[in-house]
Coordinates of N, CA, C and O in Angstrom, one line a residue:
X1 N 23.6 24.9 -8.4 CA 22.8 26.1 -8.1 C 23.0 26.6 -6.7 O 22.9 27.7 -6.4
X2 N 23.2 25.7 -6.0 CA 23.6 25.9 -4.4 C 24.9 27.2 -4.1 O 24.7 28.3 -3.6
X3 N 26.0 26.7 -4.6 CA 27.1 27.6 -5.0 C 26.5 29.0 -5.2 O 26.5 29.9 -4.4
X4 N 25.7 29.1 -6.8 CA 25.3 30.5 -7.7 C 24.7 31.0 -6.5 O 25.0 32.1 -6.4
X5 N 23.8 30.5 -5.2 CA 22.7 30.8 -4.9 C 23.6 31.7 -3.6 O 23.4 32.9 -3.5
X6 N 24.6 31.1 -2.8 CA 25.2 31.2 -1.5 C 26.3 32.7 -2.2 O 26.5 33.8 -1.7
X7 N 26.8 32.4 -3.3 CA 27.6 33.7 -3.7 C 26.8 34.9 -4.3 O 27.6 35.8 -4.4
X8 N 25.6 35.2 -4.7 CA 24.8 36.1 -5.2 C 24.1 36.1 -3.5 O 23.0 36.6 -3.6
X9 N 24.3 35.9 -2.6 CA 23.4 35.9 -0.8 C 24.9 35.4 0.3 O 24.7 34.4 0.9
X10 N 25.9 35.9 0.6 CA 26.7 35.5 1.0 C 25.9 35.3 2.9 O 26.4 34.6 3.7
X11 N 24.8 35.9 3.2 CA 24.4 36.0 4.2 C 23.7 34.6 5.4 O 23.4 34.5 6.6
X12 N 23.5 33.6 3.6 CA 22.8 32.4 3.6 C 23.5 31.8 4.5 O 22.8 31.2 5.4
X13 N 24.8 31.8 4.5 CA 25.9 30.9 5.4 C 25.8 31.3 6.8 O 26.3 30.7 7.7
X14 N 25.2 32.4 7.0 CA 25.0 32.8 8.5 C 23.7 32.0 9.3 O 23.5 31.9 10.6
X15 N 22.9 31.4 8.4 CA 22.1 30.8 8.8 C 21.8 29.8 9.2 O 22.0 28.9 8.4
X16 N 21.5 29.5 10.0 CA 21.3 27.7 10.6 C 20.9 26.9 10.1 O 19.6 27.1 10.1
X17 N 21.2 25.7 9.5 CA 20.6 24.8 8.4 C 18.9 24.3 9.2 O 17.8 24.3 8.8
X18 N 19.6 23.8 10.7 CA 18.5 23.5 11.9 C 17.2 24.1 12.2 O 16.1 23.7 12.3
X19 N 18.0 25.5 12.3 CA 16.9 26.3 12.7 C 16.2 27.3 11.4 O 15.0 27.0 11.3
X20 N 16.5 28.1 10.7 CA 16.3 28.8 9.9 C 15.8 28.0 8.4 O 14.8 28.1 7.9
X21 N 16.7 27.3 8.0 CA 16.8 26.7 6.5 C 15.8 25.8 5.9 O 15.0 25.9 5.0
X22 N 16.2 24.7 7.0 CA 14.9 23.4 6.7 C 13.6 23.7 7.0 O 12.7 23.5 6.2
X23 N 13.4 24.1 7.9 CA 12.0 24.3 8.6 C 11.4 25.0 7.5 O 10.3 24.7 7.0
X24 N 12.3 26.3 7.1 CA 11.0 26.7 6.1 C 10.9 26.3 4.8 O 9.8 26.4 4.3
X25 N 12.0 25.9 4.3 CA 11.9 24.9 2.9 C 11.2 23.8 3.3 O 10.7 23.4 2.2
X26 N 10.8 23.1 4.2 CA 10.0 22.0 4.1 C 8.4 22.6 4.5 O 7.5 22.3 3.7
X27 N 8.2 23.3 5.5 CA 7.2 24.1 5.4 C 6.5 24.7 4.4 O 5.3 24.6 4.2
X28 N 7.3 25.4 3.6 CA 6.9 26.2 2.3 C 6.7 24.8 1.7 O 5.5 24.8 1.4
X29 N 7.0 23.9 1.4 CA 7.1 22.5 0.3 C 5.7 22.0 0.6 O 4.9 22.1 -0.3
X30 N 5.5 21.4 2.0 CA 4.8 20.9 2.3 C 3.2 21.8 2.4 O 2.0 21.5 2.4
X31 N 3.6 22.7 2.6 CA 2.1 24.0 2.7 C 1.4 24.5 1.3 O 0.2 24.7 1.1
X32 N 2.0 24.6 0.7 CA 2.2 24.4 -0.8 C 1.8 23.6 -2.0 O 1.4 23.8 -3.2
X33 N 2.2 22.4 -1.2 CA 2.6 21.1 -2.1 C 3.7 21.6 -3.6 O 3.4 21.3 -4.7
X34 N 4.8 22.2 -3.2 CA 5.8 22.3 -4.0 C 6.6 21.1 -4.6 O 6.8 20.0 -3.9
X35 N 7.1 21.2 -5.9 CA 8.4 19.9 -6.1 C 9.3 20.5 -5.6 O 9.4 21.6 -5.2
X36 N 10.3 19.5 -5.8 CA 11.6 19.5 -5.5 C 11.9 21.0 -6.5 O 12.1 22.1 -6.0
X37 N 11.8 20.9 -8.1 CA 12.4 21.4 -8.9 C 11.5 22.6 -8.5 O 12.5 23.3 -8.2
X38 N 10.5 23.2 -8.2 CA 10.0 23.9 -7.8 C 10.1 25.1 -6.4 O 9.8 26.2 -6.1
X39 N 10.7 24.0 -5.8 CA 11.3 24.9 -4.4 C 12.8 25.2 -4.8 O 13.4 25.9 -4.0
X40 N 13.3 24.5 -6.1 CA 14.8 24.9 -5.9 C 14.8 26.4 -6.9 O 15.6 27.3 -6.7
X41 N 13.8 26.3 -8.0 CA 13.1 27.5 -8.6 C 13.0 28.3 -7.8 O 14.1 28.9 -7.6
X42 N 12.0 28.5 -7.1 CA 11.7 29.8 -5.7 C 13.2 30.3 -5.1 O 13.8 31.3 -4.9
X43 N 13.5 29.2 -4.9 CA 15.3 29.4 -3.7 C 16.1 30.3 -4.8 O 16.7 31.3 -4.3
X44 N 16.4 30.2 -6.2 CA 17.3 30.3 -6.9 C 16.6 31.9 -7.3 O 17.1 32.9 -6.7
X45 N 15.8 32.1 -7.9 CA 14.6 33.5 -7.8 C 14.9 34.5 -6.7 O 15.6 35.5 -6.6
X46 N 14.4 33.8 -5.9 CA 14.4 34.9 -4.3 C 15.7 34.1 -3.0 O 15.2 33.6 -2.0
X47 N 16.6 34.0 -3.1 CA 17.3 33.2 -1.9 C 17.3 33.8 -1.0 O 18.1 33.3 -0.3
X48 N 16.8 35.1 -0.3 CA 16.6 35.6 0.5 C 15.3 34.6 1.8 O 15.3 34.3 3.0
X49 N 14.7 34.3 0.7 CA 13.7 33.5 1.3 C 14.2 32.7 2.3 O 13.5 32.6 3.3
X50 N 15.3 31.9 2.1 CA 15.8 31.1 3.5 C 16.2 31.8 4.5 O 16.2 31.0 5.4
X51 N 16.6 33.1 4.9 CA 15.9 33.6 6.1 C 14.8 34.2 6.5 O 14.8 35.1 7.4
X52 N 13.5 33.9 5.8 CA 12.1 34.1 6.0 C 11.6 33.3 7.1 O 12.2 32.2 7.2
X53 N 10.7 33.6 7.9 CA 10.4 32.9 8.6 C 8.7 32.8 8.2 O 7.8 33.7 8.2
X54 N 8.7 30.9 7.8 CA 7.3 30.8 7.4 C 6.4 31.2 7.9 O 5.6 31.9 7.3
X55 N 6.2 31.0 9.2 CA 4.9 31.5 10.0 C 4.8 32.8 10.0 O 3.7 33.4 9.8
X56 N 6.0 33.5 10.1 CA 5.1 34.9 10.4 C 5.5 35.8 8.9 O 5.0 36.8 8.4
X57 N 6.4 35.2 8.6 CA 6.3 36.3 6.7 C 5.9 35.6 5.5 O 5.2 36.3 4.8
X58 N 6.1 34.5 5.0 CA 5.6 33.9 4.2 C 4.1 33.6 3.9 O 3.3 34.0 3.0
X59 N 4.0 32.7 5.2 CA 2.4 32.1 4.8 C 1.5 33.6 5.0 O 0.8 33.9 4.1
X60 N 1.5 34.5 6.3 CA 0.5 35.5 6.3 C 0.1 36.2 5.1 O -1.0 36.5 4.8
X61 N 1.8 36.5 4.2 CA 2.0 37.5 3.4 C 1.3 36.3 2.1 O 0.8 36.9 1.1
X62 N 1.2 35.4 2.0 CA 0.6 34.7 0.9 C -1.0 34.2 1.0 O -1.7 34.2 0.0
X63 N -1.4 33.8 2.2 CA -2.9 34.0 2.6 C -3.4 35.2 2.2 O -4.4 35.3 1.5
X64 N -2.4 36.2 2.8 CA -3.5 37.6 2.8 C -3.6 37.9 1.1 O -4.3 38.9 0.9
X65 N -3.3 37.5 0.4 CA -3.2 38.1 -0.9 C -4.1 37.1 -1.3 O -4.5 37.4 -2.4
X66 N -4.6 35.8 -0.9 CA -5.0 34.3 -1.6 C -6.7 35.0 -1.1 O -7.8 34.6 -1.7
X67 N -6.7 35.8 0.0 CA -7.7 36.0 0.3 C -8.4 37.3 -0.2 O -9.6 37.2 -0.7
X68 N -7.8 38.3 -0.2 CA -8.1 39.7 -0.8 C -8.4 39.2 -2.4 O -9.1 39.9 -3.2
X69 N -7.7 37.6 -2.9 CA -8.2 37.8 -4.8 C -9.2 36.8 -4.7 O -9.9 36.9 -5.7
X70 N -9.8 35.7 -3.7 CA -10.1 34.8 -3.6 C -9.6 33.6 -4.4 O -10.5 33.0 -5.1
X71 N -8.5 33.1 -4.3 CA -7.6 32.5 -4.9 C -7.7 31.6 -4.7 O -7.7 31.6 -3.4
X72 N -7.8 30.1 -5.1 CA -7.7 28.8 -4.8 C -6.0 28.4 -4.6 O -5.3 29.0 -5.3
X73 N -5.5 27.4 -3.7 CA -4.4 26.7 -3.4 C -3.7 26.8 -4.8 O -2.7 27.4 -5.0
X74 N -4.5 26.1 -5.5 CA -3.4 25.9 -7.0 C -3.0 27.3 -7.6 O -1.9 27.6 -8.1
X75 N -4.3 28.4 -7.4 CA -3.7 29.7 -8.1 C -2.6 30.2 -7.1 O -1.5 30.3 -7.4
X76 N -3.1 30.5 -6.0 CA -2.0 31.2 -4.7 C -0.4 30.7 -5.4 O 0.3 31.4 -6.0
X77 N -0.2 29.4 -5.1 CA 1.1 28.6 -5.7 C 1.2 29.0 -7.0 O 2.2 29.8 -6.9
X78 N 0.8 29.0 -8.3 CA 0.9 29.2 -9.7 C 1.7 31.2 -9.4 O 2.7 31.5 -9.9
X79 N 0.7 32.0 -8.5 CA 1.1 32.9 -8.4 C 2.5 33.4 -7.7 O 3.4 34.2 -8.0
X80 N 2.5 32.6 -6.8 CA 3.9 32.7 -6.0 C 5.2 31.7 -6.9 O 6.4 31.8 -6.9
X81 N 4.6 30.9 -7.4 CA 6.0 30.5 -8.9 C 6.1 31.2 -9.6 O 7.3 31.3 -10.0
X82 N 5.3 32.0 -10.1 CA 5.4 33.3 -11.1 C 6.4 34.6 -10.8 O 7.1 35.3 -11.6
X83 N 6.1 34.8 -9.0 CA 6.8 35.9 -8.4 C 7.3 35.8 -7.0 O 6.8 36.5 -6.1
X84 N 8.0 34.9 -6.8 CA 8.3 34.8 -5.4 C 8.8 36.1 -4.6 O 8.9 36.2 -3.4
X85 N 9.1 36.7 -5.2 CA 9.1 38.4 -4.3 C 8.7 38.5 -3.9 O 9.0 38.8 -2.7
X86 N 6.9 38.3 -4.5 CA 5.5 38.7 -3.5 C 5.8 38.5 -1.7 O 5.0 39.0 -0.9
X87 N 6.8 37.6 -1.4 CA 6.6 37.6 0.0 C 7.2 38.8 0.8 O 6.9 39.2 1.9
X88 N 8.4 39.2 -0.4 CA 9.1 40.4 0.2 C 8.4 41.5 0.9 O 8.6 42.2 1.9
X89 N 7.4 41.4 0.0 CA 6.4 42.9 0.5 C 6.0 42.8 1.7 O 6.2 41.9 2.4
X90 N 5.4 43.9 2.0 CA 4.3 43.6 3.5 C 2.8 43.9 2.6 O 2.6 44.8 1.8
X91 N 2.2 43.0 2.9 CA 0.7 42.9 2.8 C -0.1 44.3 2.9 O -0.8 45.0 2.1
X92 N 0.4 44.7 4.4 CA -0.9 45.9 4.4 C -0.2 47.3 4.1 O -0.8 48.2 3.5
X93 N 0.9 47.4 4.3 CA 1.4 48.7 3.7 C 1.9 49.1 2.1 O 2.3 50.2 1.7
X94 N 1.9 47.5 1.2 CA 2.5 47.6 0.0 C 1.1 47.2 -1.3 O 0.5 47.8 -2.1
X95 N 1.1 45.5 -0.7 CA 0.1 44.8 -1.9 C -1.0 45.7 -1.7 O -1.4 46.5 -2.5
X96 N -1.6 45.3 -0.5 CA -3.1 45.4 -0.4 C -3.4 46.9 -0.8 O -4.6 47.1 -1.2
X97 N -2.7 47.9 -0.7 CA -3.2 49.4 -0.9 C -2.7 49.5 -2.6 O -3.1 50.4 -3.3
X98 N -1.8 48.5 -3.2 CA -2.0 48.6 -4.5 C -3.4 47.6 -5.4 O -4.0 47.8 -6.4
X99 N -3.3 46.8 -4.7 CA -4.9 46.3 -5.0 C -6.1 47.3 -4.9 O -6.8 47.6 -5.8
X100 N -6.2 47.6 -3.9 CA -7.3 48.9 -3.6 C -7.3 50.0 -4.6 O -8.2 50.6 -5.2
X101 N -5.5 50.3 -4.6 CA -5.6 51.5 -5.8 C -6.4 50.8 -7.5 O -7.2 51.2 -8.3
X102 N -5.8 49.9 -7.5 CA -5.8 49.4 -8.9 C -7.3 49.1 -9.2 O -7.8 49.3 -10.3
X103 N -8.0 48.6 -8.1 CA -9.8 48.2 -8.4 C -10.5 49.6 -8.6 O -11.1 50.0 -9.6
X104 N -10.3 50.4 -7.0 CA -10.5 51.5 -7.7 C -10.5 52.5 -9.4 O -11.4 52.9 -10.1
X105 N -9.1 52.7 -9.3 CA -8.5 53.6 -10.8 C -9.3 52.8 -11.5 O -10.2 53.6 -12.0
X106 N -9.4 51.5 -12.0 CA -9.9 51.4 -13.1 C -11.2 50.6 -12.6 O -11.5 49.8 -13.5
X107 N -12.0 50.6 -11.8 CA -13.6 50.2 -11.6 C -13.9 49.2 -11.6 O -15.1 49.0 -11.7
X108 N -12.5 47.8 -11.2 CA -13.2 46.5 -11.4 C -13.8 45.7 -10.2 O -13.8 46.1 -9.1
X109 N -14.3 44.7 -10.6 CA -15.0 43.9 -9.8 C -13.6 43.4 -9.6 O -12.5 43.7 -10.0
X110 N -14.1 42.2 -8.4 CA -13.1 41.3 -7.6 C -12.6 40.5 -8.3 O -11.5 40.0 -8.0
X111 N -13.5 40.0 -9.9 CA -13.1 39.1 -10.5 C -12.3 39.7 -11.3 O -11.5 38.9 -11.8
X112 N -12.2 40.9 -11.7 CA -11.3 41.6 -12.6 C -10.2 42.2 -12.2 O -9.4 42.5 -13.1
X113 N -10.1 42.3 -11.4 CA -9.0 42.1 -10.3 C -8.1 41.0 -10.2 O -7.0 40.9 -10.6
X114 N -9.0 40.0 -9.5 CA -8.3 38.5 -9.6 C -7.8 38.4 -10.9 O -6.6 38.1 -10.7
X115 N -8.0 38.7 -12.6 CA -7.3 38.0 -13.4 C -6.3 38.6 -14.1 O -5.5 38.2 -14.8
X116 N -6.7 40.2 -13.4 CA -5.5 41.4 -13.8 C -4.4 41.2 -13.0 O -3.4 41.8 -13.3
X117 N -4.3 40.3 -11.8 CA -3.2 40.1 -10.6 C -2.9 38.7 -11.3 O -1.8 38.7 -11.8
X118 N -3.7 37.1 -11.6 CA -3.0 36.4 -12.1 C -2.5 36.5 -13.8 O -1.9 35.6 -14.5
X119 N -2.8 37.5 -14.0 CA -2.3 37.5 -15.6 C -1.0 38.2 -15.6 O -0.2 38.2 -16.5
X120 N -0.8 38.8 -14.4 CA 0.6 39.9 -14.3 C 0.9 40.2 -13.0 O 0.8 41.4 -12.7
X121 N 1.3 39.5 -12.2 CA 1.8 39.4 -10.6 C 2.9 40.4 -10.5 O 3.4 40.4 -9.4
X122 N 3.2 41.0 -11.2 CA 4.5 41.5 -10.8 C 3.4 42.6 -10.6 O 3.8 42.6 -9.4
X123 N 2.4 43.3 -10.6 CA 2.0 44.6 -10.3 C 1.4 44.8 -9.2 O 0.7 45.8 -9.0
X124 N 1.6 43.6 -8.3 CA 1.6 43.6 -7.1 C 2.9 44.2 -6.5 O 2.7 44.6 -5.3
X125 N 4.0 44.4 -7.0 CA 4.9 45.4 -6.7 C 5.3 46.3 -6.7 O 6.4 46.6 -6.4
X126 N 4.0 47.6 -7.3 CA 4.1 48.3 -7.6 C 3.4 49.4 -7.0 O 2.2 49.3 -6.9
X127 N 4.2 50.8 -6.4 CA 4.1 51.2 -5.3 C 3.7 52.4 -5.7 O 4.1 52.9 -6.7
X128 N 2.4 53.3 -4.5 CA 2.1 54.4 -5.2 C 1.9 54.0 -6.9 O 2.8 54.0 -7.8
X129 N 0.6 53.8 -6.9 CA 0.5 53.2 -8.3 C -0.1 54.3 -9.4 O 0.0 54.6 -10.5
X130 N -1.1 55.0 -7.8 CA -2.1 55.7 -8.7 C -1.4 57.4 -9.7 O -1.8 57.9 -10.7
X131 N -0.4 57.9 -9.0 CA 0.0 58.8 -9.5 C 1.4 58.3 -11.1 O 2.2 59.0 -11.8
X132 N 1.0 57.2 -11.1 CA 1.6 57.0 -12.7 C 1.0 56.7 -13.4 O 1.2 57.1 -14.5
X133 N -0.1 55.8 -13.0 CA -1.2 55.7 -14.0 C -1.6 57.4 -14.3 O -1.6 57.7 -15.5
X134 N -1.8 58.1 -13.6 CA -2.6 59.4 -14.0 C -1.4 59.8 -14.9 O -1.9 60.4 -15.9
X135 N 0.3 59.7 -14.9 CA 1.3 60.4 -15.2 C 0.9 59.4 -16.8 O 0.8 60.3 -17.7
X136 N 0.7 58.2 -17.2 CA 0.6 58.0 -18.6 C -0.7 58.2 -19.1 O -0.9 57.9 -20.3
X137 N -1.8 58.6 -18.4 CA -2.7 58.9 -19.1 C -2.4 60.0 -19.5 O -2.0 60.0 -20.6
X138 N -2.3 61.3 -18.8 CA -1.9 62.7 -19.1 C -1.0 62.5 -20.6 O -1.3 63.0 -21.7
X139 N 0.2 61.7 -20.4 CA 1.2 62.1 -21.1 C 0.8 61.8 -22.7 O 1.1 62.4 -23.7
X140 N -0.1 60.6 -22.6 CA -0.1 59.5 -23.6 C -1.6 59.9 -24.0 O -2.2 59.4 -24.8
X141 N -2.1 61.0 -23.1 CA -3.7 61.4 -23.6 C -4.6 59.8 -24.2 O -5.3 59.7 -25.1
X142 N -4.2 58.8 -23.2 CA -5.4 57.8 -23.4 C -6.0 57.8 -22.1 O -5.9 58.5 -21.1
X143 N -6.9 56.7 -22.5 CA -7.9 56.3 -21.0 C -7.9 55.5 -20.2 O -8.3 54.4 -20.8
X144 N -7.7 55.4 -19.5 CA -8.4 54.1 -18.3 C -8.3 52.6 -18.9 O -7.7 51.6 -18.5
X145 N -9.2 52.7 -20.2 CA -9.8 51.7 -20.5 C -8.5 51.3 -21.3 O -8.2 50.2 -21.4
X146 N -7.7 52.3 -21.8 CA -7.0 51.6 -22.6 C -5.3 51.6 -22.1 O -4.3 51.2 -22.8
X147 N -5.3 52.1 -20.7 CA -4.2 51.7 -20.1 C -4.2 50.5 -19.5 O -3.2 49.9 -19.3
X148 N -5.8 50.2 -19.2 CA -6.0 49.0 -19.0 C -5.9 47.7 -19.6 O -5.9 46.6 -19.0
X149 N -5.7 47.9 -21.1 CA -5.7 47.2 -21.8 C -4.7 46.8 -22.1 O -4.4 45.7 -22.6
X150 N -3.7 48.1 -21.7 CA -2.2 47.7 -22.6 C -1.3 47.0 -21.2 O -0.2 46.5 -21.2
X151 N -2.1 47.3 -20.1 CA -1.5 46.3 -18.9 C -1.8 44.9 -18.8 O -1.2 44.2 -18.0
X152 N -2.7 44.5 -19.6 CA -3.7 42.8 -19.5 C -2.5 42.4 -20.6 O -2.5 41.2 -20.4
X153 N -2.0 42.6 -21.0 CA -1.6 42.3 -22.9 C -0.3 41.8 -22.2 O 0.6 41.4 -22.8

């Protein structure tokens, strides 16, 4: 997997095993409580990730979302094995104003929120949200309630 991972990221090799590599793979492991098979999941998913730097893109960019759903340790992790992207983003210019759009557009509480983000994490990547929602209701002449529904499913 190492090989697949370094030729699909040829950039990995520019990196310092010292400085860049370990620190945040054991970081992320250890902050986390990740397995082995689990961090090599994440690395193989996103390998961009080993030039991430934990402290200031990882953990912020994964607190601030653990915090905005009220997320426990085990869901934060469950959610970031699901989508390790999530770190790609930036928090305040990407996730967090599609959370805001998304509670809004469709009226939920925090808890409805929370289970519409762990039931489908990828829609945390999704940008300018509110003008496609409005683009399939128009087109598809349904509602809210039932766009909403066919997004939970």
């Amino acid at each position: 997997w190492e090989l697949k991972m370094i030729l699909r990221n040829p950039q990995i090799i520019r990196l310092s095993d010292k400085n860049n590599l370990s620190p945040t793979l054991e970081k992320l492991q250890h902050h986390y409580t990740l397995t082995n098979d689990e961090l090599k999941r994440i690395s193989v998913r996103l390998p961009s990730i080993l030039g991430f730097n934990f402290q200031t893109k990882i953990q912020p960019t994964l607190t601030a979302v653990q915090h905005h759903l009220h997320l426990s340790d085990d869901e934060i992790k469950h959610l970031f094995l699901r989508k390790p992207t999530l770190i790609s983003y930036s928090y305040p210019n990407n996730i967090r104003l599609t959370l805001v759009d998304l509670q809004y557009h469709f009226n939920l509480s925090n808890e409805e929120l929370r289970d519409l983000v762990v039931g489908m994490p990828s829609i945390m990547g999704y940008t300018n949200i509110l003008p496609k929602l409005a683009w399939i209701e128009d087109t598809f002449r349904i509602t809210r309630e039932e766009v909403l529904t066919v997004i939970c499913r």
